[in-house]
Amino acid sequence: MHKTLYLDQNHINETIKNFFSCTHLPIKFYASNHTAIASYGYNENFNCLVEEYNIYKKIKESLRNNPFEYETLLVEEDINFTGFFACPKNKDKGIYILGPYVTDQSKITDIVFKPKKFIPNLISFLHSIAKTCDLVEGHHPEGISPQNFYVKRAVDYMYENYKETINLDTLAKKLNVNKCYLCSLFRKEVNKTFSQFLNEIRIEKSKGLLVEGDSSILDIALNVGFNNQNYYNMTFKKLTGFTPLEYRNYHN
């Protein structure tokens, strides 16, 4: 019993840590007993907002009667929180809450800016991270092989070294495992190819650079590990629906 709870805690912590690292969007997780068991990106002021407006209770009540996958609350002038079930098929598995965030970039505030249209993508991204962490941290359903230890190490390495040139050959050598076996195992456990997963990390990391700085698109592409601007543009468009320039212009 204690071991299961410990693995659940590790899974949640790893999920929200990776999500915040990629998006800079504060996040909390509430267990089914209504307790906030993990958070990332929060400070005293943000916690006060959550308590003052009873965010968790309001979002949970709204979600119970909401046919859509998430619920967004506007608590003050353009201060938003978005909540959704950790497992849409089982509403007793807890709730993630994203925020606070603002949707008007012109406002001068210490609260992160996130356009409303990107919230569904962020939710999908979080579910993807949660699924990956669930598998690679050992908290996996019956039938998943213990060999996903290699997948965990591969994922950790990608998050730590996404700026560098990474390919299956070098990664397999570092893990001392056959390249074809690693490729097959990664796809089986994560349901994505090695390249797809790495590209998602790089694209999410590049979003902050596009919004927060004035570096050229080429410099940003190189900074997050792409060696070809055209491929970066194509990948960004495929994953977000926007080109990097369109994404930057929208935020500016």
JSON list of C-alpha atoms in Angstrom, two decimals:
[
{"chain": "A", "resi": 1, "resn": "MET", "atom": "CA", "xyz": [0.00, 0.00, 0.00]},
{"chain": "A", "resi": 2, "resn": "HIS", "atom": "CA", "xyz": [2.70, 2.45, 0.96]},
{"chain": "A", "resi": 3, "resn": "LYS", "atom": "CA", "xyz": [4.74, 1.54, -2.09]},
{"chain": "A", "resi": 4, "resn": "THR", "atom": "CA", "xyz": [1.79, 2.22, -4.41]},
{"chain": "A", "resi": 5, "resn": "LEU", "atom": "CA", "xyz": [1.20, 5.64, -2.88]},
{"chain": "A", "resi": 6, "resn": "TYR", "atom": "CA", "xyz": [4.88, 6.43, -3.21]},
{"chain": "A", "resi": 7, "resn": "LEU", "atom": "CA", "xyz": [4.92, 5.53, -6.89]},
{"chain": "A", "resi": 8, "resn": "ASP", "atom": "CA", "xyz": [1.79, 7.62, -7.49]},
{"chain": "A", "resi": 9, "resn": "GLN", "atom": "CA", "xyz": [3.44, 10.59, -5.81]},
{"chain": "A", "resi": 10, "resn": "ASN", "atom": "CA", "xyz": [6.60, 10.18, -7.88]},
{"chain": "A", "resi": 11, "resn": "HIS", "atom": "CA", "xyz": [4.57, 9.92, -11.06]},
{"chain": "A", "resi": 12, "resn": "ILE", "atom": "CA", "xyz": [2.64, 13.12, -10.34]},
{"chain": "A", "resi": 13, "resn": "ASN", "atom": "CA", "xyz": [5.75, 15.02, -9.28]},
{"chain": "A", "resi": 14, "resn": "GLU", "atom": "CA", "xyz": [7.64, 14.02, -12.40]},
{"chain": "A", "resi": 15, "resn": "THR", "atom": "CA", "xyz": [4.69, 14.85, -14.65]},
{"chain": "A", "resi": 16, "resn": "ILE", "atom": "CA", "xyz": [4.11, 18.38, -13.35]},
{"chain": "A", "resi": 17, "resn": "LYS", "atom": "CA", "xyz": [7.83, 19.10, -13.12]},
{"chain": "A", "resi": 18, "resn": "ASN", "atom": "CA", "xyz": [8.33, 18.24, -16.80]},
{"chain": "A", "resi": 19, "resn": "PHE", "atom": "CA", "xyz": [5.19, 20.13, -17.80]},
{"chain": "A", "resi": 20, "resn": "PHE", "atom": "CA", "xyz": [6.24, 23.32, -15.99]},
{"chain": "A", "resi": 21, "resn": "SER", "atom": "CA", "xyz": [9.76, 23.03, -17.36]},
{"chain": "A", "resi": 22, "resn": "CYS", "atom": "CA", "xyz": [8.37, 23.09, -20.90]},
{"chain": "A", "resi": 23, "resn": "THR", "atom": "CA", "xyz": [5.54, 25.61, -20.50]},
{"chain": "A", "resi": 24, "resn": "HIS", "atom": "CA", "xyz": [6.32, 27.82, -17.45]},
{"chain": "A", "resi": 25, "resn": "LEU", "atom": "CA", "xyz": [2.64, 27.48, -16.55]},
{"chain": "A", "resi": 26, "resn": "PRO", "atom": "CA", "xyz": [1.96, 26.92, -12.82]},
{"chain": "A", "resi": 27, "resn": "ILE", "atom": "CA", "xyz": [0.24, 23.62, -12.12]},
{"chain": "A", "resi": 28, "resn": "LYS", "atom": "CA", "xyz": [-1.34, 21.80, -9.18]},
{"chain": "A", "resi": 29, "resn": "PHE", "atom": "CA", "xyz": [-2.62, 18.28, -8.73]},
{"chain": "A", "resi": 30, "resn": "TYR", "atom": "CA", "xyz": [-5.47, 17.41, -6.37]},
{"chain": "A", "resi": 31, "resn": "ALA", "atom": "CA", "xyz": [-6.05, 13.82, -5.31]},
{"chain": "A", "resi": 32, "resn": "SER", "atom": "CA", "xyz": [-9.54, 12.34, -5.08]},
{"chain": "A", "resi": 33, "resn": "ASN", "atom": "CA", "xyz": [-9.59, 13.13, -1.34]},
{"chain": "A", "resi": 34, "resn": "HIS", "atom": "CA", "xyz": [-9.52, 16.87, -2.27]},
{"chain": "A", "resi": 35, "resn": "THR", "atom": "CA", "xyz": [-5.92, 17.30, -1.09]},
{"chain": "A", "resi": 36, "resn": "ALA", "atom": "CA", "xyz": [-3.34, 19.18, -3.17]},
{"chain": "A", "resi": 37, "resn": "ILE", "atom": "CA", "xyz": [-0.50, 16.67, -3.21]},
{"chain": "A", "resi": 38, "resn": "ALA", "atom": "CA", "xyz": [1.81, 18.38, -5.70]},
{"chain": "A", "resi": 39, "resn": "SER", "atom": "CA", "xyz": [2.40, 21.75, -7.32]},
{"chain": "A", "resi": 40, "resn": "TYR", "atom": "CA", "xyz": [4.99, 23.49, -9.44]},
{"chain": "A", "resi": 41, "resn": "GLY", "atom": "CA", "xyz": [5.50, 27.16, -10.27]},
{"chain": "A", "resi": 42, "resn": "TYR", "atom": "CA", "xyz": [3.47, 28.41, -7.31]},
{"chain": "A", "resi": 43, "resn": "ASN", "atom": "CA", "xyz": [4.32, 31.22, -4.92]},
{"chain": "A", "resi": 44, "resn": "GLU", "atom": "CA", "xyz": [2.49, 32.65, -1.92]},
{"chain": "A", "resi": 45, "resn": "ASN", "atom": "CA", "xyz": [0.38, 35.02, -4.02]},
{"chain": "A", "resi": 46, "resn": "PHE", "atom": "CA", "xyz": [-0.72, 32.28, -6.41]},
{"chain": "A", "resi": 47, "resn": "ASN", "atom": "CA", "xyz": [-1.67, 30.00, -3.52]},
{"chain": "A", "resi": 48, "resn": "CYS", "atom": "CA", "xyz": [-3.70, 32.83, -2.00]},
{"chain": "A", "resi": 49, "resn": "LEU", "atom": "CA", "xyz": [-5.65, 33.18, -5.24]},
{"chain": "A", "resi": 50, "resn": "VAL", "atom": "CA", "xyz": [-6.45, 29.47, -5.22]},
{"chain": "A", "resi": 51, "resn": "GLU", "atom": "CA", "xyz": [-7.67, 29.60, -1.63]},
{"chain": "A", "resi": 52, "resn": "GLU", "atom": "CA", "xyz": [-9.50, 32.93, -1.88]},
{"chain": "A", "resi": 53, "resn": "TYR", "atom": "CA", "xyz": [-11.56, 31.88, -4.89]},
{"chain": "A", "resi": 54, "resn": "ASN", "atom": "CA", "xyz": [-11.93, 28.23, -3.85]},
{"chain": "A", "resi": 55, "resn": "ILE", "atom": "CA", "xyz": [-10.63, 27.20, -7.25]},
{"chain": "A", "resi": 56, "resn": "TYR", "atom": "CA", "xyz": [-10.53, 23.46, -6.72]},
{"chain": "A", "resi": 57, "resn": "LYS", "atom": "CA", "xyz": [-14.10, 23.14, -5.44]},
{"chain": "A", "resi": 58, "resn": "LYS", "atom": "CA", "xyz": [-15.57, 25.33, -8.17]},
{"chain": "A", "resi": 59, "resn": "ILE", "atom": "CA", "xyz": [-13.69, 23.56, -10.94]},
{"chain": "A", "resi": 60, "resn": "LYS", "atom": "CA", "xyz": [-14.57, 20.11, -9.64]},
{"chain": "A", "resi": 61, "resn": "GLU", "atom": "CA", "xyz": [-18.27, 20.96, -9.43]},
{"chain": "A", "resi": 62, "resn": "SER", "atom": "CA", "xyz": [-18.22, 22.42, -12.93]},
{"chain": "A", "resi": 63, "resn": "LEU", "atom": "CA", "xyz": [-16.38, 19.42, -14.38]},
{"chain": "A", "resi": 64, "resn": "ARG", "atom": "CA", "xyz": [-18.95, 17.00, -13.01]},
{"chain": "A", "resi": 65, "resn": "ASN", "atom": "CA", "xyz": [-21.60, 18.59, -15.24]},
{"chain": "A", "resi": 66, "resn": "ASN", "atom": "CA", "xyz": [-19.34, 19.61, -18.11]},
{"chain": "A", "resi": 67, "resn": "PRO", "atom": "CA", "xyz": [-19.48, 17.55, -21.32]},
{"chain": "A", "resi": 68, "resn": "PHE", "atom": "CA", "xyz": [-16.15, 19.03, -22.40]},
{"chain": "A", "resi": 69, "resn": "GLU", "atom": "CA", "xyz": [-12.70, 17.96, -21.27]},
{"chain": "A", "resi": 70, "resn": "TYR", "atom": "CA", "xyz": [-11.85, 21.02, -19.19]},
{"chain": "A", "resi": 71, "resn": "GLU", "atom": "CA", "xyz": [-13.26, 23.99, -17.30]},
{"chain": "A", "resi": 72, "resn": "THR", "atom": "CA", "xyz": [-11.79, 27.50, -17.13]},
{"chain": "A", "resi": 73, "resn": "LEU", "atom": "CA", "xyz": [-12.56, 29.99, -14.36]},
{"chain": "A", "resi": 74, "resn": "LEU", "atom": "CA", "xyz": [-12.04, 33.74, -14.64]},
{"chain": "A", "resi": 75, "resn": "VAL", "atom": "CA", "xyz": [-11.47, 34.97, -11.09]},
{"chain": "A", "resi": 76, "resn": "GLU", "atom": "CA", "xyz": [-10.27, 38.53, -11.56]},
{"chain": "A", "resi": 77, "resn": "GLU", "atom": "CA", "xyz": [-9.62, 40.77, -14.52]},
{"chain": "A", "resi": 78, "resn": "ASP", "atom": "CA", "xyz": [-8.04, 38.33, -16.99]},
{"chain": "A", "resi": 79, "resn": "ILE", "atom": "CA", "xyz": [-6.72, 35.95, -14.31]},
{"chain": "A", "resi": 80, "resn": "ASN", "atom": "CA", "xyz": [-7.64, 32.41, -15.30]},
{"chain": "A", "resi": 81, "resn": "PHE", "atom": "CA", "xyz": [-7.45, 28.87, -13.96]},
{"chain": "A", "resi": 82, "resn": "THR", "atom": "CA", "xyz": [-8.18, 25.77, -16.02]},
{"chain": "A", "resi": 83, "resn": "GLY", "atom": "CA", "xyz": [-8.97, 22.37, -14.51]},
{"chain": "A", "resi": 84, "resn": "PHE", "atom": "CA", "xyz": [-9.46, 18.89, -15.95]},
{"chain": "A", "resi": 85, "resn": "PHE", "atom": "CA", "xyz": [-9.54, 15.29, -14.78]},
{"chain": "A", "resi": 86, "resn": "ALA", "atom": "CA", "xyz": [-6.24, 13.45, -14.72]},
{"chain": "A", "resi": 87, "resn": "CYS", "atom": "CA", "xyz": [-8.03, 10.48, -16.26]},
{"chain": "A", "resi": 88, "resn": "PRO", "atom": "CA", "xyz": [-11.13, 11.45, -18.27]},
{"chain": "A", "resi": 89, "resn": "LYS", "atom": "CA", "xyz": [-12.42, 7.86, -18.13]},
{"chain": "A", "resi": 90, "resn": "ASN", "atom": "CA", "xyz": [-12.11, 7.70, -14.35]},
{"chain": "A", "resi": 91, "resn": "LYS", "atom": "CA", "xyz": [-13.10, 10.91, -12.56]},
{"chain": "A", "resi": 92, "resn": "ASP", "atom": "CA", "xyz": [-11.83, 9.63, -9.23]},
{"chain": "A", "resi": 93, "resn": "LYS", "atom": "CA", "xyz": [-8.17, 9.75, -10.26]},
{"chain": "A", "resi": 94, "resn": "GLY", "atom": "CA", "xyz": [-7.67, 13.41, -9.37]},
{"chain": "A", "resi": 95, "resn": "ILE", "atom": "CA", "xyz": [-7.69, 16.80, -11.03]},
{"chain": "A", "resi": 96, "resn": "TYR", "atom": "CA", "xyz": [-4.99, 18.95, -12.60]},
{"chain": "A", "resi": 97, "resn": "ILE", "atom": "CA", "xyz": [-5.33, 22.72, -12.30]},
{"chain": "A", "resi": 98, "resn": "LEU", "atom": "CA", "xyz": [-3.36, 25.03, -14.60]},
{"chain": "A", "resi": 99, "resn": "GLY", "atom": "CA", "xyz": [-2.83, 28.64, -13.66]},
{"chain": "A", "resi": 100, "resn": "PRO", "atom": "CA", "xyz": [-3.00, 31.37, -12.83]},
{"chain": "A", "resi": 101, "resn": "TYR", "atom": "CA", "xyz": [-2.44, 32.69, -16.34]},
{"chain": "A", "resi": 102, "resn": "VAL", "atom": "CA", "xyz": [-3.54, 35.73, -18.32]},
{"chain": "A", "resi": 103, "resn": "THR", "atom": "CA", "xyz": [-4.74, 35.83, -21.91]},
{"chain": "A", "resi": 104, "resn": "ASP", "atom": "CA", "xyz": [-3.88, 39.46, -22.64]},
{"chain": "A", "resi": 105, "resn": "GLN", "atom": "CA", "xyz": [-0.17, 39.89, -23.24]},
{"chain": "A", "resi": 106, "resn": "SER", "atom": "CA", "xyz": [-0.37, 43.68, -22.90]},
{"chain": "A", "resi": 107, "resn": "LYS", "atom": "CA", "xyz": [-1.01, 43.42, -19.17]},
{"chain": "A", "resi": 108, "resn": "ILE", "atom": "CA", "xyz": [2.02, 44.07, -16.96]},
{"chain": "A", "resi": 109, "resn": "THR", "atom": "CA", "xyz": [1.99, 41.27, -14.43]},
{"chain": "A", "resi": 110, "resn": "ASP", "atom": "CA", "xyz": [4.08, 38.48, -12.98]},
{"chain": "A", "resi": 111, "resn": "ILE", "atom": "CA", "xyz": [1.46, 35.99, -14.15]},
{"chain": "A", "resi": 112, "resn": "VAL", "atom": "CA", "xyz": [2.36, 33.99, -17.23]},
{"chain": "A", "resi": 113, "resn": "PHE", "atom": "CA", "xyz": [0.62, 34.73, -20.54]},
{"chain": "A", "resi": 114, "resn": "LYS", "atom": "CA", "xyz": [-1.12, 31.87, -22.36]},
{"chain": "A", "resi": 115, "resn": "PRO", "atom": "CA", "xyz": [-3.60, 32.42, -25.23]},
{"chain": "A", "resi": 116, "resn": "LYS", "atom": "CA", "xyz": [-6.95, 30.70, -24.73]},
{"chain": "A", "resi": 117, "resn": "LYS", "atom": "CA", "xyz": [-6.65, 28.89, -28.05]},
{"chain": "A", "resi": 118, "resn": "PHE", "atom": "CA", "xyz": [-3.55, 27.04, -26.83]},
{"chain": "A", "resi": 119, "resn": "ILE", "atom": "CA", "xyz": [-5.10, 25.61, -23.66]},
{"chain": "A", "resi": 120, "resn": "PRO", "atom": "CA", "xyz": [-6.40, 22.43, -25.35]},
{"chain": "A", "resi": 121, "resn": "ASN", "atom": "CA", "xyz": [-2.93, 21.82, -26.77]},
{"chain": "A", "resi": 122, "resn": "LEU", "atom": "CA", "xyz": [-1.37, 22.29, -23.34]},
{"chain": "A", "resi": 123, "resn": "ILE", "atom": "CA", "xyz": [-3.82, 19.81, -21.84]},
{"chain": "A", "resi": 124, "resn": "SER", "atom": "CA", "xyz": [-2.98, 17.26, -24.52]},
{"chain": "A", "resi": 125, "resn": "PHE", "atom": "CA", "xyz": [0.71, 17.87, -23.93]},
{"chain": "A", "resi": 126, "resn": "LEU", "atom": "CA", "xyz": [0.30, 17.26, -20.20]},
{"chain": "A", "resi": 127, "resn": "HIS", "atom": "CA", "xyz": [-1.57, 14.01, -20.80]},
{"chain": "A", "resi": 128, "resn": "SER", "atom": "CA", "xyz": [1.26, 12.94, -23.10]},
{"chain": "A", "resi": 129, "resn": "ILE", "atom": "CA", "xyz": [3.85, 13.68, -20.43]},
{"chain": "A", "resi": 130, "resn": "ALA", "atom": "CA", "xyz": [1.76, 11.91, -17.79]},
{"chain": "A", "resi": 131, "resn": "LYS", "atom": "CA", "xyz": [1.47, 8.81, -19.93]},
{"chain": "A", "resi": 132, "resn": "THR", "atom": "CA", "xyz": [5.19, 8.76, -20.56]},
{"chain": "A", "resi": 133, "resn": "CYS", "atom": "CA", "xyz": [6.06, 9.27, -16.89]},
{"chain": "A", "resi": 134, "resn": "ASP", "atom": "CA", "xyz": [3.53, 6.62, -15.92]},
{"chain": "A", "resi": 135, "resn": "LEU", "atom": "CA", "xyz": [5.35, 4.10, -18.05]},
{"chain": "A", "resi": 136, "resn": "VAL", "atom": "CA", "xyz": [8.96, 5.03, -17.46]},
{"chain": "A", "resi": 137, "resn": "GLU", "atom": "CA", "xyz": [8.71, 5.51, -13.70]},
{"chain": "A", "resi": 138, "resn": "GLY", "atom": "CA", "xyz": [7.65, 1.91, -13.16]},
{"chain": "A", "resi": 139, "resn": "HIS", "atom": "CA", "xyz": [4.04, 2.81, -12.35]},
{"chain": "A", "resi": 140, "resn": "HIS", "atom": "CA", "xyz": [2.65, 0.93, -15.31]},
{"chain": "A", "resi": 141, "resn": "PRO", "atom": "CA", "xyz": [-0.27, -1.38, -15.96]},
{"chain": "A", "resi": 142, "resn": "GLU", "atom": "CA", "xyz": [0.03, -5.12, -15.84]},
{"chain": "A", "resi": 143, "resn": "GLY", "atom": "CA", "xyz": [1.65, -6.46, -18.98]},
{"chain": "A", "resi": 144, "resn": "ILE", "atom": "CA", "xyz": [4.20, -3.68, -19.46]},
{"chain": "A", "resi": 145, "resn": "SER", "atom": "CA", "xyz": [7.67, -5.13, -19.31]},
{"chain": "A", "resi": 146, "resn": "PRO", "atom": "CA", "xyz": [10.32, -3.99, -16.79]},
{"chain": "A", "resi": 147, "resn": "GLN", "atom": "CA", "xyz": [12.61, -3.19, -19.74]},
{"chain": "A", "resi": 148, "resn": "ASN", "atom": "CA", "xyz": [11.08, 0.29, -19.79]},
{"chain": "A", "resi": 149, "resn": "PHE", "atom": "CA", "xyz": [13.96, 1.15, -17.48]},
{"chain": "A", "resi": 150, "resn": "TYR", "atom": "CA", "xyz": [15.73, 1.92, -20.74]},
{"chain": "A", "resi": 151, "resn": "VAL", "atom": "CA", "xyz": [12.87, 4.17, -21.82]},
{"chain": "A", "resi": 152, "resn": "LYS", "atom": "CA", "xyz": [13.07, 6.11, -18.56]},
{"chain": "A", "resi": 153, "resn": "ARG", "atom": "CA", "xyz": [16.76, 6.69, -19.04]},
{"chain": "A", "resi": 154, "resn": "ALA", "atom": "CA", "xyz": [16.19, 7.69, -22.66]},
{"chain": "A", "resi": 155, "resn": "VAL", "atom": "CA", "xyz": [13.47, 10.20, -21.73]},
{"chain": "A", "resi": 156, "resn": "ASP", "atom": "CA", "xyz": [15.58, 11.66, -18.92]},
{"chain": "A", "resi": 157, "resn": "TYR", "atom": "CA", "xyz": [18.49, 12.05, -21.30]},
{"chain": "A", "resi": 158, "resn": "MET", "atom": "CA", "xyz": [16.35, 13.85, -23.90]},
{"chain": "A", "resi": 159, "resn": "TYR", "atom": "CA", "xyz": [14.98, 16.34, -21.39]},
{"chain": "A", "resi": 160, "resn": "GLU", "atom": "CA", "xyz": [18.48, 17.07, -20.12]},
{"chain": "A", "resi": 161, "resn": "ASN", "atom": "CA", "xyz": [20.21, 17.25, -23.51]},
{"chain": "A", "resi": 162, "resn": "TYR", "atom": "CA", "xyz": [17.55, 18.36, -26.02]},
{"chain": "A", "resi": 163, "resn": "LYS", "atom": "CA", "xyz": [19.80, 21.24, -27.14]},
{"chain": "A", "resi": 164, "resn": "GLU", "atom": "CA", "xyz": [22.47, 18.80, -28.27]},
{"chain": "A", "resi": 165, "resn": "THR", "atom": "CA", "xyz": [22.59, 16.51, -31.28]},
{"chain": "A", "resi": 166, "resn": "ILE", "atom": "CA", "xyz": [20.77, 13.37, -30.16]},
{"chain": "A", "resi": 167, "resn": "ASN", "atom": "CA", "xyz": [20.17, 10.27, -32.23]},
{"chain": "A", "resi": 168, "resn": "LEU", "atom": "CA", "xyz": [19.37, 6.66, -31.55]},
{"chain": "A", "resi": 169, "resn": "ASP", "atom": "CA", "xyz": [22.90, 5.51, -32.28]},
{"chain": "A", "resi": 170, "resn": "THR", "atom": "CA", "xyz": [24.55, 7.65, -29.62]},
{"chain": "A", "resi": 171, "resn": "LEU", "atom": "CA", "xyz": [21.73, 7.12, -27.13]},
{"chain": "A", "resi": 172, "resn": "ALA", "atom": "CA", "xyz": [21.80, 3.34, -27.54]},
{"chain": "A", "resi": 173, "resn": "LYS", "atom": "CA", "xyz": [25.55, 3.37, -26.92]},
{"chain": "A", "resi": 174, "resn": "LYS", "atom": "CA", "xyz": [25.12, 5.45, -23.77]},
{"chain": "A", "resi": 175, "resn": "LEU", "atom": "CA", "xyz": [22.50, 3.02, -22.49]},
{"chain": "A", "resi": 176, "resn": "ASN", "atom": "CA", "xyz": [24.50, 0.01, -23.64]},
{"chain": "A", "resi": 177, "resn": "VAL", "atom": "CA", "xyz": [21.53, -1.44, -25.50]},
{"chain": "A", "resi": 178, "resn": "ASN", "atom": "CA", "xyz": [20.86, -2.48, -29.10]},
{"chain": "A", "resi": 179, "resn": "LYS", "atom": "CA", "xyz": [19.62, 0.45, -31.21]},
{"chain": "A", "resi": 180, "resn": "CYS", "atom": "CA", "xyz": [16.82, -1.49, -32.92]},
{"chain": "A", "resi": 181, "resn": "TYR", "atom": "CA", "xyz": [15.66, -2.88, -29.61]},
{"chain": "A", "resi": 182, "resn": "LEU", "atom": "CA", "xyz": [15.61, 0.60, -28.04]},
{"chain": "A", "resi": 183, "resn": "CYS", "atom": "CA", "xyz": [13.68, 2.01, -30.99]},
{"chain": "A", "resi": 184, "resn": "SER", "atom": "CA", "xyz": [11.08, -0.74, -30.80]},
{"chain": "A", "resi": 185, "resn": "LEU", "atom": "CA", "xyz": [10.82, -0.55, -27.02]},
{"chain": "A", "resi": 186, "resn": "PHE", "atom": "CA", "xyz": [10.42, 3.24, -27.01]},
{"chain": "A", "resi": 187, "resn": "ARG", "atom": "CA", "xyz": [7.60, 3.15, -29.51]},
{"chain": "A", "resi": 188, "resn": "LYS", "atom": "CA", "xyz": [5.86, 0.32, -27.70]},
{"chain": "A", "resi": 189, "resn": "GLU", "atom": "CA", "xyz": [6.01, 1.95, -24.28]},
{"chain": "A", "resi": 190, "resn": "VAL", "atom": "CA", "xyz": [5.50, 5.62, -25.21]},
{"chain": "A", "resi": 191, "resn": "ASN", "atom": "CA", "xyz": [3.35, 5.13, -28.32]},
{"chain": "A", "resi": 192, "resn": "LYS", "atom": "CA", "xyz": [5.56, 7.59, -30.18]},
{"chain": "A", "resi": 193, "resn": "THR", "atom": "CA", "xyz": [8.80, 7.34, -32.05]},
{"chain": "A", "resi": 194, "resn": "PHE", "atom": "CA", "xyz": [12.02, 8.58, -30.53]},
{"chain": "A", "resi": 195, "resn": "SER", "atom": "CA", "xyz": [12.08, 11.48, -33.01]},
{"chain": "A", "resi": 196, "resn": "GLN", "atom": "CA", "xyz": [8.47, 12.48, -32.38]},
{"chain": "A", "resi": 197, "resn": "PHE", "atom": "CA", "xyz": [8.99, 12.66, -28.65]},
{"chain": "A", "resi": 198, "resn": "LEU", "atom": "CA", "xyz": [12.24, 14.61, -28.95]},
{"chain": "A", "resi": 199, "resn": "ASN", "atom": "CA", "xyz": [10.65, 17.07, -31.38]},
{"chain": "A", "resi": 200, "resn": "GLU", "atom": "CA", "xyz": [7.78, 17.72, -28.96]},
{"chain": "A", "resi": 201, "resn": "ILE", "atom": "CA", "xyz": [10.24, 18.61, -26.22]},
{"chain": "A", "resi": 202, "resn": "ARG", "atom": "CA", "xyz": [12.19, 20.93, -28.51]},
{"chain": "A", "resi": 203, "resn": "ILE", "atom": "CA", "xyz": [9.10, 22.69, -29.87]},
{"chain": "A", "resi": 204, "resn": "GLU", "atom": "CA", "xyz": [7.71, 23.34, -26.38]},
{"chain": "A", "resi": 205, "resn": "LYS", "atom": "CA", "xyz": [11.07, 24.72, -25.26]},
{"chain": "A", "resi": 206, "resn": "SER", "atom": "CA", "xyz": [11.22, 26.99, -28.30]},
{"chain": "A", "resi": 207, "resn": "LYS", "atom": "CA", "xyz": [7.84, 28.60, -27.58]},
{"chain": "A", "resi": 208, "resn": "GLY", "atom": "CA", "xyz": [9.22, 30.49, -24.61]},
{"chain": "A", "resi": 209, "resn": "LEU", "atom": "CA", "xyz": [12.15, 31.75, -26.66]},
{"chain": "A", "resi": 210, "resn": "LEU", "atom": "CA", "xyz": [9.82, 32.97, -29.41]},
{"chain": "A", "resi": 211, "resn": "VAL", "atom": "CA", "xyz": [7.68, 34.94, -26.97]},
{"chain": "A", "resi": 212, "resn": "GLU", "atom": "CA", "xyz": [10.22, 36.19, -24.45]},
{"chain": "A", "resi": 213, "resn": "GLY", "atom": "CA", "xyz": [13.11, 37.26, -26.66]},
{"chain": "A", "resi": 214, "resn": "ASP", "atom": "CA", "xyz": [13.98, 38.77, -30.01]},
{"chain": "A", "resi": 215, "resn": "SER", "atom": "CA", "xyz": [16.30, 36.07, -31.31]},
{"chain": "A", "resi": 216, "resn": "SER", "atom": "CA", "xyz": [15.93, 35.10, -34.95]},
{"chain": "A", "resi": 217, "resn": "ILE", "atom": "CA", "xyz": [13.94, 32.00, -35.86]},
{"chain": "A", "resi": 218, "resn": "LEU", "atom": "CA", "xyz": [17.16, 30.36, -37.00]},
{"chain": "A", "resi": 219, "resn": "ASP", "atom": "CA", "xyz": [18.91, 31.07, -33.70]},
{"chain": "A", "resi": 220, "resn": "ILE", "atom": "CA", "xyz": [15.97, 29.67, -31.75]},
{"chain": "A", "resi": 221, "resn": "ALA", "atom": "CA", "xyz": [15.87, 26.56, -33.91]},
{"chain": "A", "resi": 222, "resn": "LEU", "atom": "CA", "xyz": [19.57, 25.97, -33.31]},
{"chain": "A", "resi": 223, "resn": "ASN", "atom": "CA", "xyz": [19.25, 26.74, -29.60]},
{"chain": "A", "resi": 224, "resn": "VAL", "atom": "CA", "xyz": [16.71, 23.96, -29.02]},
{"chain": "A", "resi": 225, "resn": "GLY", "atom": "CA", "xyz": [18.54, 21.35, -31.05]},
{"chain": "A", "resi": 226, "resn": "PHE", "atom": "CA", "xyz": [17.32, 21.67, -34.63]},
{"chain": "A", "resi": 227, "resn": "ASN", "atom": "CA", "xyz": [20.05, 22.03, -37.24]},
{"chain": "A", "resi": 228, "resn": "ASN", "atom": "CA", "xyz": [17.72, 23.10, -40.04]},
{"chain": "A", "resi": 229, "resn": "GLN", "atom": "CA", "xyz": [15.34, 26.06, -39.88]},
{"chain": "A", "resi": 230, "resn": "ASN", "atom": "CA", "xyz": [13.03, 24.66, -42.53]},
{"chain": "A", "resi": 231, "resn": "TYR", "atom": "CA", "xyz": [12.62, 21.42, -40.61]},
{"chain": "A", "resi": 232, "resn": "TYR", "atom": "CA", "xyz": [12.01, 23.40, -37.42]},
{"chain": "A", "resi": 233, "resn": "ASN", "atom": "CA", "xyz": [9.33, 25.49, -39.16]},
{"chain": "A", "resi": 234, "resn": "MET", "atom": "CA", "xyz": [7.67, 22.38, -40.57]},
{"chain": "A", "resi": 235, "resn": "THR", "atom": "CA", "xyz": [7.72, 20.56, -37.23]},
{"chain": "A", "resi": 236, "resn": "PHE", "atom": "CA", "xyz": [6.41, 23.60, -35.34]},
{"chain": "A", "resi": 237, "resn": "LYS", "atom": "CA", "xyz": [3.53, 23.98, -37.81]},
{"chain": "A", "resi": 238, "resn": "LYS", "atom": "CA", "xyz": [2.68, 20.28, -37.58]},
{"chain": "A", "resi": 239, "resn": "LEU", "atom": "CA", "xyz": [2.53, 20.27, -33.77]},
{"chain": "A", "resi": 240, "resn": "THR", "atom": "CA", "xyz": [0.90, 23.66, -33.13]},
{"chain": "A", "resi": 241, "resn": "GLY", "atom": "CA", "xyz": [-0.94, 24.65, -36.29]},
{"chain": "A", "resi": 242, "resn": "PHE", "atom": "CA", "xyz": [1.18, 27.81, -36.55]},
{"chain": "A", "resi": 243, "resn": "THR", "atom": "CA", "xyz": [4.55, 28.66, -38.02]},
{"chain": "A", "resi": 244, "resn": "PRO", "atom": "CA", "xyz": [7.09, 30.00, -35.49]},
{"chain": "A", "resi": 245, "resn": "LEU", "atom": "CA", "xyz": [6.70, 33.49, -36.95]},
{"chain": "A", "resi": 246, "resn": "GLU", "atom": "CA", "xyz": [2.90, 33.34, -36.72]},
{"chain": "A", "resi": 247, "resn": "TYR", "atom": "CA", "xyz": [3.19, 32.16, -33.13]},
{"chain": "A", "resi": 248, "resn": "ARG", "atom": "CA", "xyz": [5.54, 35.04, -32.27]},
{"chain": "A", "resi": 249, "resn": "ASN", "atom": "CA", "xyz": [3.42, 37.66, -34.02]},
{"chain": "A", "resi": 250, "resn": "TYR", "atom": "CA", "xyz": [0.27, 36.44, -32.28]},
{"chain": "A", "resi": 251, "resn": "HIS", "atom": "CA", "xyz": [1.91, 36.85, -28.89]},
{"chain": "A", "resi": 252, "resn": "ASN", "atom": "CA", "xyz": [3.31, 40.26, -29.77]}
]
